[in-house]
PDB file of C-alpha atoms and ligand atoms in Angstrom:
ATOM      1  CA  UNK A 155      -0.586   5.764  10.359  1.00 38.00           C
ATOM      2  CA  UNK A 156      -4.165   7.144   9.849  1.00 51.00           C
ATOM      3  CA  UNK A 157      -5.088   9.290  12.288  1.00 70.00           C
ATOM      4  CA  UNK A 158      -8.257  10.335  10.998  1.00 85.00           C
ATOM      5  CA  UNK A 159     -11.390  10.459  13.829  1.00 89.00           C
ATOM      6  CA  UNK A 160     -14.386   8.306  13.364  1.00 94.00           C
ATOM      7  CA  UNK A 161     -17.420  10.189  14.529  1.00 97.00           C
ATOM      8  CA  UNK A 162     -20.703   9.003  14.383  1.00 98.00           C
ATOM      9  CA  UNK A 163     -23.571  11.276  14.280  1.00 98.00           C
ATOM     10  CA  UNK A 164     -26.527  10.104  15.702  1.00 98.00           C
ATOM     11  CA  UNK A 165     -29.767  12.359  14.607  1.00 97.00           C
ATOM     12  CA  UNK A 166     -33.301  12.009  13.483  1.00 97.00           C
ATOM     13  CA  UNK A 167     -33.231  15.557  11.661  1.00 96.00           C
ATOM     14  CA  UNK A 168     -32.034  15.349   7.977  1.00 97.00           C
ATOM     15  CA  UNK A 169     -31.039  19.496   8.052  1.00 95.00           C
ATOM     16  CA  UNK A 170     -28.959  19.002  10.822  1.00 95.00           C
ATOM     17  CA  UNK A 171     -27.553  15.235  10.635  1.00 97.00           C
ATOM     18  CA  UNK A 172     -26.437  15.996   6.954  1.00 97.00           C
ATOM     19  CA  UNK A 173     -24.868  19.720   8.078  1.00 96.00           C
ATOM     20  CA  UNK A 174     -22.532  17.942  10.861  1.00 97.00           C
ATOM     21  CA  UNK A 175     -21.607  15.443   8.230  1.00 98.00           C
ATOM     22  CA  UNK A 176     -20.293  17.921   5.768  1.00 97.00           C
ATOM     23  CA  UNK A 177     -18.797  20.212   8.359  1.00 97.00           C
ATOM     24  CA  UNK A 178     -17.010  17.361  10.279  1.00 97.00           C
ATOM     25  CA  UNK A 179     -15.396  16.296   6.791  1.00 96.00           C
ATOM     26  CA  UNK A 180     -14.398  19.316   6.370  1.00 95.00           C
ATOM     27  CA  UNK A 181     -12.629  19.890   9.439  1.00 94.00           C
ATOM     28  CA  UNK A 182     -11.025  16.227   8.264  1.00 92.00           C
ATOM     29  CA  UNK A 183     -12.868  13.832  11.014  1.00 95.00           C
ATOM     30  CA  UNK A 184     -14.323  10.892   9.207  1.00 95.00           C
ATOM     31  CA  UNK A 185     -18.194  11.137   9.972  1.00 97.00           C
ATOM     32  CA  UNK A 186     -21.093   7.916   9.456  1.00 98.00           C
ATOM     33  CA  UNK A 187     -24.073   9.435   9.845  1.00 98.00           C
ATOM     34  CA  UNK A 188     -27.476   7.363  12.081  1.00 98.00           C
ATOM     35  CA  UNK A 189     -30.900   8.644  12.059  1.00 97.00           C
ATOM     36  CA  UNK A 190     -32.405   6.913  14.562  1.00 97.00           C
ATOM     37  CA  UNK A 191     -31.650   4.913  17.842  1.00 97.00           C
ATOM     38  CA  UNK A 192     -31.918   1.610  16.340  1.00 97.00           C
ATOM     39  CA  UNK A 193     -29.895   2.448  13.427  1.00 98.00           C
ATOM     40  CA  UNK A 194     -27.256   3.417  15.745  1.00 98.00           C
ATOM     41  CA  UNK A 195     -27.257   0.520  18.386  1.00 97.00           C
ATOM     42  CA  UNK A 196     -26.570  -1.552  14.872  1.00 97.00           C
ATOM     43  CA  UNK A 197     -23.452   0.237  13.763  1.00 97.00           C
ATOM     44  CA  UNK A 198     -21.872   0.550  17.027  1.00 96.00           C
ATOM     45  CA  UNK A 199     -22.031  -3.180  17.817  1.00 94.00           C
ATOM     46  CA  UNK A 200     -19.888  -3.534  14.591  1.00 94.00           C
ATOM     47  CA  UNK A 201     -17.921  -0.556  14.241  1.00 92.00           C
ATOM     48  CA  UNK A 202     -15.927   1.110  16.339  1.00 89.00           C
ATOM     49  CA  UNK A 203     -15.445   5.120  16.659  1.00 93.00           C
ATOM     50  CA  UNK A 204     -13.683   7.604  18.351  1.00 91.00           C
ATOM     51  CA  UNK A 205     -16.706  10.303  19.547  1.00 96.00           C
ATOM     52  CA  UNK A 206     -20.571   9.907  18.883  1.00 97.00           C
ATOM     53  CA  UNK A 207     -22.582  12.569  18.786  1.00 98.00           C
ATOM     54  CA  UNK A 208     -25.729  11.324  20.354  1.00 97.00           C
ATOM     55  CA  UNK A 209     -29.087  13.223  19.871  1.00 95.00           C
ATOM     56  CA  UNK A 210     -31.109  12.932  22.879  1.00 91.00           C
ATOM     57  CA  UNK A 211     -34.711  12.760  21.170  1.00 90.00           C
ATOM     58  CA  UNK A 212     -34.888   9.977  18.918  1.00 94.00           C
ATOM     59  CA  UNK A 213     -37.058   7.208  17.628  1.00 95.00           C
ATOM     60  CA  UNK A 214     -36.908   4.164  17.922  1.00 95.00           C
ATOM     61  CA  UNK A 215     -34.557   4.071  20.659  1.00 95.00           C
ATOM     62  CA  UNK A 216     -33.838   7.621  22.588  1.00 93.00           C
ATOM     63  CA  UNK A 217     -30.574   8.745  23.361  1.00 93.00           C
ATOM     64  CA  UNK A 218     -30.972   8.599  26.854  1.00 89.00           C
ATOM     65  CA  UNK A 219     -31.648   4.907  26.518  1.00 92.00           C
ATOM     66  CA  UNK A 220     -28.881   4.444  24.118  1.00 95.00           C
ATOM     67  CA  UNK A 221     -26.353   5.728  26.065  1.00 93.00           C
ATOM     68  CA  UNK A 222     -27.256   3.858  29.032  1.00 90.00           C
ATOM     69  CA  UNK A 223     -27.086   0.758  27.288  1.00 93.00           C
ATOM     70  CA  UNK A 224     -23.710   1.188  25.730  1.00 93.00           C
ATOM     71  CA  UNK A 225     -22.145   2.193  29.462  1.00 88.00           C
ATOM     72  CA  UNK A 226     -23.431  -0.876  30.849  1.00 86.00           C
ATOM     73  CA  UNK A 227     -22.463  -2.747  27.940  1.00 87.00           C
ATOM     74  CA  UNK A 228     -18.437  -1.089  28.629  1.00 81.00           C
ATOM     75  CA  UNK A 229     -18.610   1.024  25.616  1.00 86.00           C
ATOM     76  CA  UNK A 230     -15.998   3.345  26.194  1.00 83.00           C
ATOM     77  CA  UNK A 231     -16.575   5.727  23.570  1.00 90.00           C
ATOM     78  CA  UNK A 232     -16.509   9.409  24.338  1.00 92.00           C
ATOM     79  CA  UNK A 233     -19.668  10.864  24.327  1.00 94.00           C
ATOM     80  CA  UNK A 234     -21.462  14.120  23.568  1.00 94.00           C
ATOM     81  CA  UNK A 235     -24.789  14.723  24.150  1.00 92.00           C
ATOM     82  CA  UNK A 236     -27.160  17.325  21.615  1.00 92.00           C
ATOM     83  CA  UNK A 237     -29.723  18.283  23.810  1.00 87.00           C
ATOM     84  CA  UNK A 238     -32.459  20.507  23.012  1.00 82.00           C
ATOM     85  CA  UNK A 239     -33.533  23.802  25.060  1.00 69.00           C
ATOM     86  CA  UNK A 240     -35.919  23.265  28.267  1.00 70.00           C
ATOM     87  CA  UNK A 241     -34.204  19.775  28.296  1.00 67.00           C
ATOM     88  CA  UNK A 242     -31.764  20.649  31.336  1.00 63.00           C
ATOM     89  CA  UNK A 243     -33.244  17.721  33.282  1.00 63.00           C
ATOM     90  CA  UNK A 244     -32.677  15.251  30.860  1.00 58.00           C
ATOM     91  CA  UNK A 245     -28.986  17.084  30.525  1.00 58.00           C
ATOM     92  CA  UNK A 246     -28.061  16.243  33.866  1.00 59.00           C
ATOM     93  CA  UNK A 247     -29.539  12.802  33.091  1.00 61.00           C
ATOM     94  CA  UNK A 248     -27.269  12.548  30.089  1.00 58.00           C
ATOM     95  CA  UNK A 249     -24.089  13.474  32.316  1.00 65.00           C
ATOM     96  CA  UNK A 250     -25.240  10.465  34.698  1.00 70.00           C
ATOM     97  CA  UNK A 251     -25.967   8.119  31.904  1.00 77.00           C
ATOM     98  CA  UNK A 252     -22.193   7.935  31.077  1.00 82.00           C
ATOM     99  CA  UNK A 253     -22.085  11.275  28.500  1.00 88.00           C
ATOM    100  CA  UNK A 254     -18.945  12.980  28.842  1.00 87.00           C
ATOM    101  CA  UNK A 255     -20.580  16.267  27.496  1.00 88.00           C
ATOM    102  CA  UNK A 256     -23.769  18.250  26.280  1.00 87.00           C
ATOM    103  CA  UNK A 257     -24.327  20.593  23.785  1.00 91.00           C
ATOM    104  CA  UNK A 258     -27.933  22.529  23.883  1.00 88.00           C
ATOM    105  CA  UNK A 259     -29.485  23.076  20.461  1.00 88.00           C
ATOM    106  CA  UNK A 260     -29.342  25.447  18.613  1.00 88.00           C
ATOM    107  CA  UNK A 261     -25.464  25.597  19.263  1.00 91.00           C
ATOM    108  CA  UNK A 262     -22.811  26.821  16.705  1.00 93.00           C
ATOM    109  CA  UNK A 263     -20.978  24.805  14.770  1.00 94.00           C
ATOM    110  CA  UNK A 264     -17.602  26.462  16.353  1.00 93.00           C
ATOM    111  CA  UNK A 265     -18.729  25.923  19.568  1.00 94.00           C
ATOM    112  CA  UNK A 266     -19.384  22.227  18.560  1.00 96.00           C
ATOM    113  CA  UNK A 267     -16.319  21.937  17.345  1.00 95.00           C
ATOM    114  CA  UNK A 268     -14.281  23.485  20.696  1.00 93.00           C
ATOM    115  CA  UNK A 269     -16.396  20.756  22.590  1.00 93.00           C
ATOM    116  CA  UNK A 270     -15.155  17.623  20.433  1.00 95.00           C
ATOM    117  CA  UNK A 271     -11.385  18.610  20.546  1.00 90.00           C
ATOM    118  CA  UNK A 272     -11.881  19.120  23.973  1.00 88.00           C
ATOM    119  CA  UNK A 273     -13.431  15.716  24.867  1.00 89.00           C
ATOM    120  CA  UNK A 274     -10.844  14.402  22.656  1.00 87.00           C
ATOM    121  CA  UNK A 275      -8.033  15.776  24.890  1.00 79.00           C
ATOM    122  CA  UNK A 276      -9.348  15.023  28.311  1.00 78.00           C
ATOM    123  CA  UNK A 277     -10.128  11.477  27.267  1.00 77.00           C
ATOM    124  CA  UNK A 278      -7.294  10.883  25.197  1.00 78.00           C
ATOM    125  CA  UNK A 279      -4.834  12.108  28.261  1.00 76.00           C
ATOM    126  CA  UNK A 280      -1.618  10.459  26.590  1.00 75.00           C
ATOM    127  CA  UNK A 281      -1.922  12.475  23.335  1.00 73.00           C
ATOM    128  CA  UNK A 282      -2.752  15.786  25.787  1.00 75.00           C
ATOM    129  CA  UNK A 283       0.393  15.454  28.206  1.00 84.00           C
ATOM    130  CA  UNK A 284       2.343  12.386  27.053  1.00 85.00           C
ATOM    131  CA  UNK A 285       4.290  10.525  28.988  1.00 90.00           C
ATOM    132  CA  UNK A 286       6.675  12.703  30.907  1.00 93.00           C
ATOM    133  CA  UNK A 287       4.711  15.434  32.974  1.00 93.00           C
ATOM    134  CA  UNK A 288       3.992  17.795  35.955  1.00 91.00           C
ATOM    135  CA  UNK A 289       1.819  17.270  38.402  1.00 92.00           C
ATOM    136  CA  UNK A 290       2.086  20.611  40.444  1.00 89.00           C
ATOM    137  CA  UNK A 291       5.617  19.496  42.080  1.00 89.00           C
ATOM    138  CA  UNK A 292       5.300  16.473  40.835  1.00 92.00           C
ATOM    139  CA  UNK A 293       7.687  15.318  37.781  1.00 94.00           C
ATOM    140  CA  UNK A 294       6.006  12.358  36.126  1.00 96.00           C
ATOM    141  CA  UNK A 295       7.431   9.637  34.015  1.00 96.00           C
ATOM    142  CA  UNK A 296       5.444   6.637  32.794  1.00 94.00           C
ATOM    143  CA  UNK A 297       7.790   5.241  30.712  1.00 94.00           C
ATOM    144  CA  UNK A 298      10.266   4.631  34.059  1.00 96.00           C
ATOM    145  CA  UNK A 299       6.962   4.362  36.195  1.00 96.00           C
ATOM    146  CA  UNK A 300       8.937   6.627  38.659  1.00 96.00           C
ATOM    147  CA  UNK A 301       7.724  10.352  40.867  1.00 96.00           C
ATOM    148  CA  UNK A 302      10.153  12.345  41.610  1.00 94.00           C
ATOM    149  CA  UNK A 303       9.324  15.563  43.799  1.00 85.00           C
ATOM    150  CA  UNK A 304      12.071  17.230  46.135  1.00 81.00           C
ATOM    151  CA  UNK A 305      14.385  15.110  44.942  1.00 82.00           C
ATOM    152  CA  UNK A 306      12.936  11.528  45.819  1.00 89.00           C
ATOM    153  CA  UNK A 307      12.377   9.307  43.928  1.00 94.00           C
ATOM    154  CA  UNK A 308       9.167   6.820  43.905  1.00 95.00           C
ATOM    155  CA  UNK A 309       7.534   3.850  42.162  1.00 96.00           C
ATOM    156  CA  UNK A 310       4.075   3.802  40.769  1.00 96.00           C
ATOM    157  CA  UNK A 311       1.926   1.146  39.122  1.00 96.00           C
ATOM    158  CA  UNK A 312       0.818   1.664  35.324  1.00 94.00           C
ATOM    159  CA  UNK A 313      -2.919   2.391  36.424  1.00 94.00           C
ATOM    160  CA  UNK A 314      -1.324   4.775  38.916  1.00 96.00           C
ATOM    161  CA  UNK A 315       0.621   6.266  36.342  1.00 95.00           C
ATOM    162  CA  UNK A 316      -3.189   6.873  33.820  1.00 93.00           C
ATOM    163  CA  UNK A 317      -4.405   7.601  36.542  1.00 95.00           C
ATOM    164  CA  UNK A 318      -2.064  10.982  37.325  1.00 96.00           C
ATOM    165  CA  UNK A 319      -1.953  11.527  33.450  1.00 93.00           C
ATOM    166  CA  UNK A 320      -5.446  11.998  33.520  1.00 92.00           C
ATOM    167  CA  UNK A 321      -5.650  14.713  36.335  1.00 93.00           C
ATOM    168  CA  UNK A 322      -2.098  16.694  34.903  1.00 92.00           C
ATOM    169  CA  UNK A 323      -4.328  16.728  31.371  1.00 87.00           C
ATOM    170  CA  UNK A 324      -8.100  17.975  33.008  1.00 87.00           C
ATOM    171  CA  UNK A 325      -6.560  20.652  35.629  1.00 85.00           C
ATOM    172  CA  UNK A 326      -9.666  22.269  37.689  1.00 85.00           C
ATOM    173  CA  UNK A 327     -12.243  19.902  36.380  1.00 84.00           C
ATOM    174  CA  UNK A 328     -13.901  17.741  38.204  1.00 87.00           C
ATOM    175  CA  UNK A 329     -13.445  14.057  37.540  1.00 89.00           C
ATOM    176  CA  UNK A 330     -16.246  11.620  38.248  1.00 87.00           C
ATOM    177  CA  UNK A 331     -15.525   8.152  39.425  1.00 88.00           C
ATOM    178  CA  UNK A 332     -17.033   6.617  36.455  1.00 83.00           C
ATOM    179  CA  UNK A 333     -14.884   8.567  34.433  1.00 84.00           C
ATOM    180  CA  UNK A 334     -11.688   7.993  35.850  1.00 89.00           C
ATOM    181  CA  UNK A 335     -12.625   4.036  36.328  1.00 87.00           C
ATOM    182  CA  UNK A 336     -13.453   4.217  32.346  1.00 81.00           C
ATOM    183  CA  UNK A 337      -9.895   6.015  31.706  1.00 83.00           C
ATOM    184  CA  UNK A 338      -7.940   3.828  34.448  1.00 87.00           C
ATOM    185  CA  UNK A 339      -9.375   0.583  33.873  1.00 84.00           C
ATOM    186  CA  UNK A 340     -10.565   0.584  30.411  1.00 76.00           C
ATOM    187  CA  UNK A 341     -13.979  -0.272  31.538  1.00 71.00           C
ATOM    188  CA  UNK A 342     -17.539   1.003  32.142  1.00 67.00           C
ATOM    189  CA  UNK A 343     -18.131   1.125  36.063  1.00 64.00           C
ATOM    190  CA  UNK A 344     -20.446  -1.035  37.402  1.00 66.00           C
ATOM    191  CA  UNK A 345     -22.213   0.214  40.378  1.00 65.00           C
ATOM    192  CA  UNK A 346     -19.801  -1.813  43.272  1.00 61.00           C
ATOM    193  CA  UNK A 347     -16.759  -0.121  41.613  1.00 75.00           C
ATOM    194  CA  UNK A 348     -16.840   3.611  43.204  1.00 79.00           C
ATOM    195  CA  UNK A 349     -15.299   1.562  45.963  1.00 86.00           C
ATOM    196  CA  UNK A 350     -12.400   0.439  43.859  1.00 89.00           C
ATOM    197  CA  UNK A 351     -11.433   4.021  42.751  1.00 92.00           C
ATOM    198  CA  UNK A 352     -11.502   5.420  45.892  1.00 93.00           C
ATOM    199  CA  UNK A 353      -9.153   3.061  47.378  1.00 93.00           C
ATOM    200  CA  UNK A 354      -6.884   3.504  44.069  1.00 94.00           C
ATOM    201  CA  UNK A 355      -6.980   7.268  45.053  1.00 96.00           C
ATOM    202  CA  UNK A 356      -6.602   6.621  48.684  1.00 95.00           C
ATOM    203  CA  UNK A 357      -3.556   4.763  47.566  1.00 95.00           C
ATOM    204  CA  UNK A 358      -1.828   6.961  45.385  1.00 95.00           C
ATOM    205  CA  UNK A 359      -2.383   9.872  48.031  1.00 95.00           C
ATOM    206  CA  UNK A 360      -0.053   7.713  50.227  1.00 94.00           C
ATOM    207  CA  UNK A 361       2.470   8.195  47.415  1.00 93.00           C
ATOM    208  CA  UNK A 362       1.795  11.976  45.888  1.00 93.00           C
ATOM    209  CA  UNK A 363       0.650  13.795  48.545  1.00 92.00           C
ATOM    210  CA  UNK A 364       2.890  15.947  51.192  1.00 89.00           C
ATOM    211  CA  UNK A 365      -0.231  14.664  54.216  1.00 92.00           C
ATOM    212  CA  UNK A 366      -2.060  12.501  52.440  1.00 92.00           C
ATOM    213  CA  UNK A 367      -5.484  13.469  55.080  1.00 92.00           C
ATOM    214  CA  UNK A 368      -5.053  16.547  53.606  1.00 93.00           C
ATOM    215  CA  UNK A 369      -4.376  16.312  49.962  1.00 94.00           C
ATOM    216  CA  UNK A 370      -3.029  19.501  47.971  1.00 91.00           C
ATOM    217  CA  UNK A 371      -3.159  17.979  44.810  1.00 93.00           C
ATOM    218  CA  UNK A 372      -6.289  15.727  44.399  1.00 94.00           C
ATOM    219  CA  UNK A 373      -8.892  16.477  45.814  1.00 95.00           C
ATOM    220  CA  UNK A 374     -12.245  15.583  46.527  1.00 95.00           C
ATOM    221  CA  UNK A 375     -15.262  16.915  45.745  1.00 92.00           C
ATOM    222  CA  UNK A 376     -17.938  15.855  47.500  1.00 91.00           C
ATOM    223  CA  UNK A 377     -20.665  13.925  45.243  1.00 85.00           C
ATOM    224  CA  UNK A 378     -19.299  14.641  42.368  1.00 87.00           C
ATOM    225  CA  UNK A 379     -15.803  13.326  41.996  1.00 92.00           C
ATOM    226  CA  UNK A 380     -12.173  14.423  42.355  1.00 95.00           C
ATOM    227  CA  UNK A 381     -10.603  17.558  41.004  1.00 94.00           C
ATOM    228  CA  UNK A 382      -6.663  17.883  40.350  1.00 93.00           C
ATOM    229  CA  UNK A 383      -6.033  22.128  41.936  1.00 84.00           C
ATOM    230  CA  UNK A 384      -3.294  22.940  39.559  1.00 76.00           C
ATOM    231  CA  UNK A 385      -2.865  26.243  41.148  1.00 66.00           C
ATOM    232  CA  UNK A 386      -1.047  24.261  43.351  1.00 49.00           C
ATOM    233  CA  UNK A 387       1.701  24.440  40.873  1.00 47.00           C
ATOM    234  CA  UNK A 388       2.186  28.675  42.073  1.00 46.00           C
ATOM    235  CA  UNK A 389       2.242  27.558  45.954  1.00 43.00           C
ATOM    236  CA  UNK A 390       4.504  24.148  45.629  1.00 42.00           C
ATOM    237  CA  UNK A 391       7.178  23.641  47.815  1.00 44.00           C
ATOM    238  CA  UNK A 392      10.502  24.285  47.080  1.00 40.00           C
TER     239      UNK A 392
HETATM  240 CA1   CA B 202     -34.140  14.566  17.610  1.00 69.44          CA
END
């Protein structure tokens, strides 16, 4: 099975679009390379990758507007952001837009690198904890759908079941709705949806948590999302 990434790399400067190019082959990712937003909008619509690397300043169409589009569009594409400095409005902007990460130019190519195999993993959460895991006391199988904790046993549902796989592989970040709606449901969010996940997590609190009006394990953060506490895993009962 090939299990090569497709990244595209979406930038207007030659220097730098054709330095990610040869440095992503190198570290064996299969890069196409876009120079400008339009150019970009066209590939994606017929290809299909596994990260972009979206400039934010581009002509033609800007990245801003790009990634926009493709969220509303349900492009579910990890994405990563290259902002430059003195953007940091526009960075927060990019977050909102449906960009699961930023990197501020100039930024080393390392440090580039640490941020795609860390999208990678918290968006791909089956490769990061597979399918039997621990969610503080929790032991987790999705291949039985079943939670086991103090010795009972319970039954989940499948988008349950991504839904605690996600969490057990992102422990102490925070997880926005439209994220976990695009890892759950396989979809971009459309505005009426925050409602949706909520209820999902309302749900599953019934299930996971010890007193579900005052979860241990998920929590919320106010705003901004929910965040699995997986120091939780010291202080579990037992
Ligand atoms: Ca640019």
């Amino acid at each position: 099975m090939d299990d090569v990434k497709s990244i595209l790399i979406v930038e207007d400067e030659p220097r730098i679009r054709s330095g990610l190019v040869d440095f992503l082959e190198f570290h064996h990712f299969r890069p196409t390379a876009a120079e400008d937003g339009l150019q970009a909008e066209q590939i994606v619509s017929k290809h299909r990758f596994d990260l972009i690397l979206l400039d934010l300043m581009l002509p033609k169409i800007s990245g801003e507007e790009l990634c926009r589009k493709w969220r509303q569009e349900g492009l579910t594409t990890p994405i990563i952001m290259l902002t430059a400095k003195g953007q940091e409005k526009e960075k927060v902007t990019g977050l909102d837009l449906g960009a699961d990460d930023y990197i501020t130019k100039p930024f080393s190519l390392e440090e580039l690198l640490a941020r795609i195999h860390a999208v990678m993993r918290r968006t791909d959460p089956a490769k990061s904890v597979g399918r039997r895991f621990h969610l503080g006391p929790l032991a987790v199988d999705l291949s039985a759908l079943k939670i086991a904790a103090a010795g009972r046993q319970k039954t989940i549902s499948p988008r349950q079941g991504k839904i605690l796989q996600l969490f057990a592989a992102n422990p102490g970040r925070i997880i926005s709705r439209e994220e976990l709606y695009r890892n759950a449901w396989g979809e971009s969010m459309e505005e009426i949806e925050t409602r949706t996940v909520d209820m999902h997590i309302a749900k599953l609190r019934g299930l996971i948590e010890v007193d579900p009006a005052e979860p241990a394990l998920i929590k919320t953060v106010r705003g901004a999302g929910y965040v699995y506490e997986a120091d939780h895993e010291l202080a579990g009962p037992e």
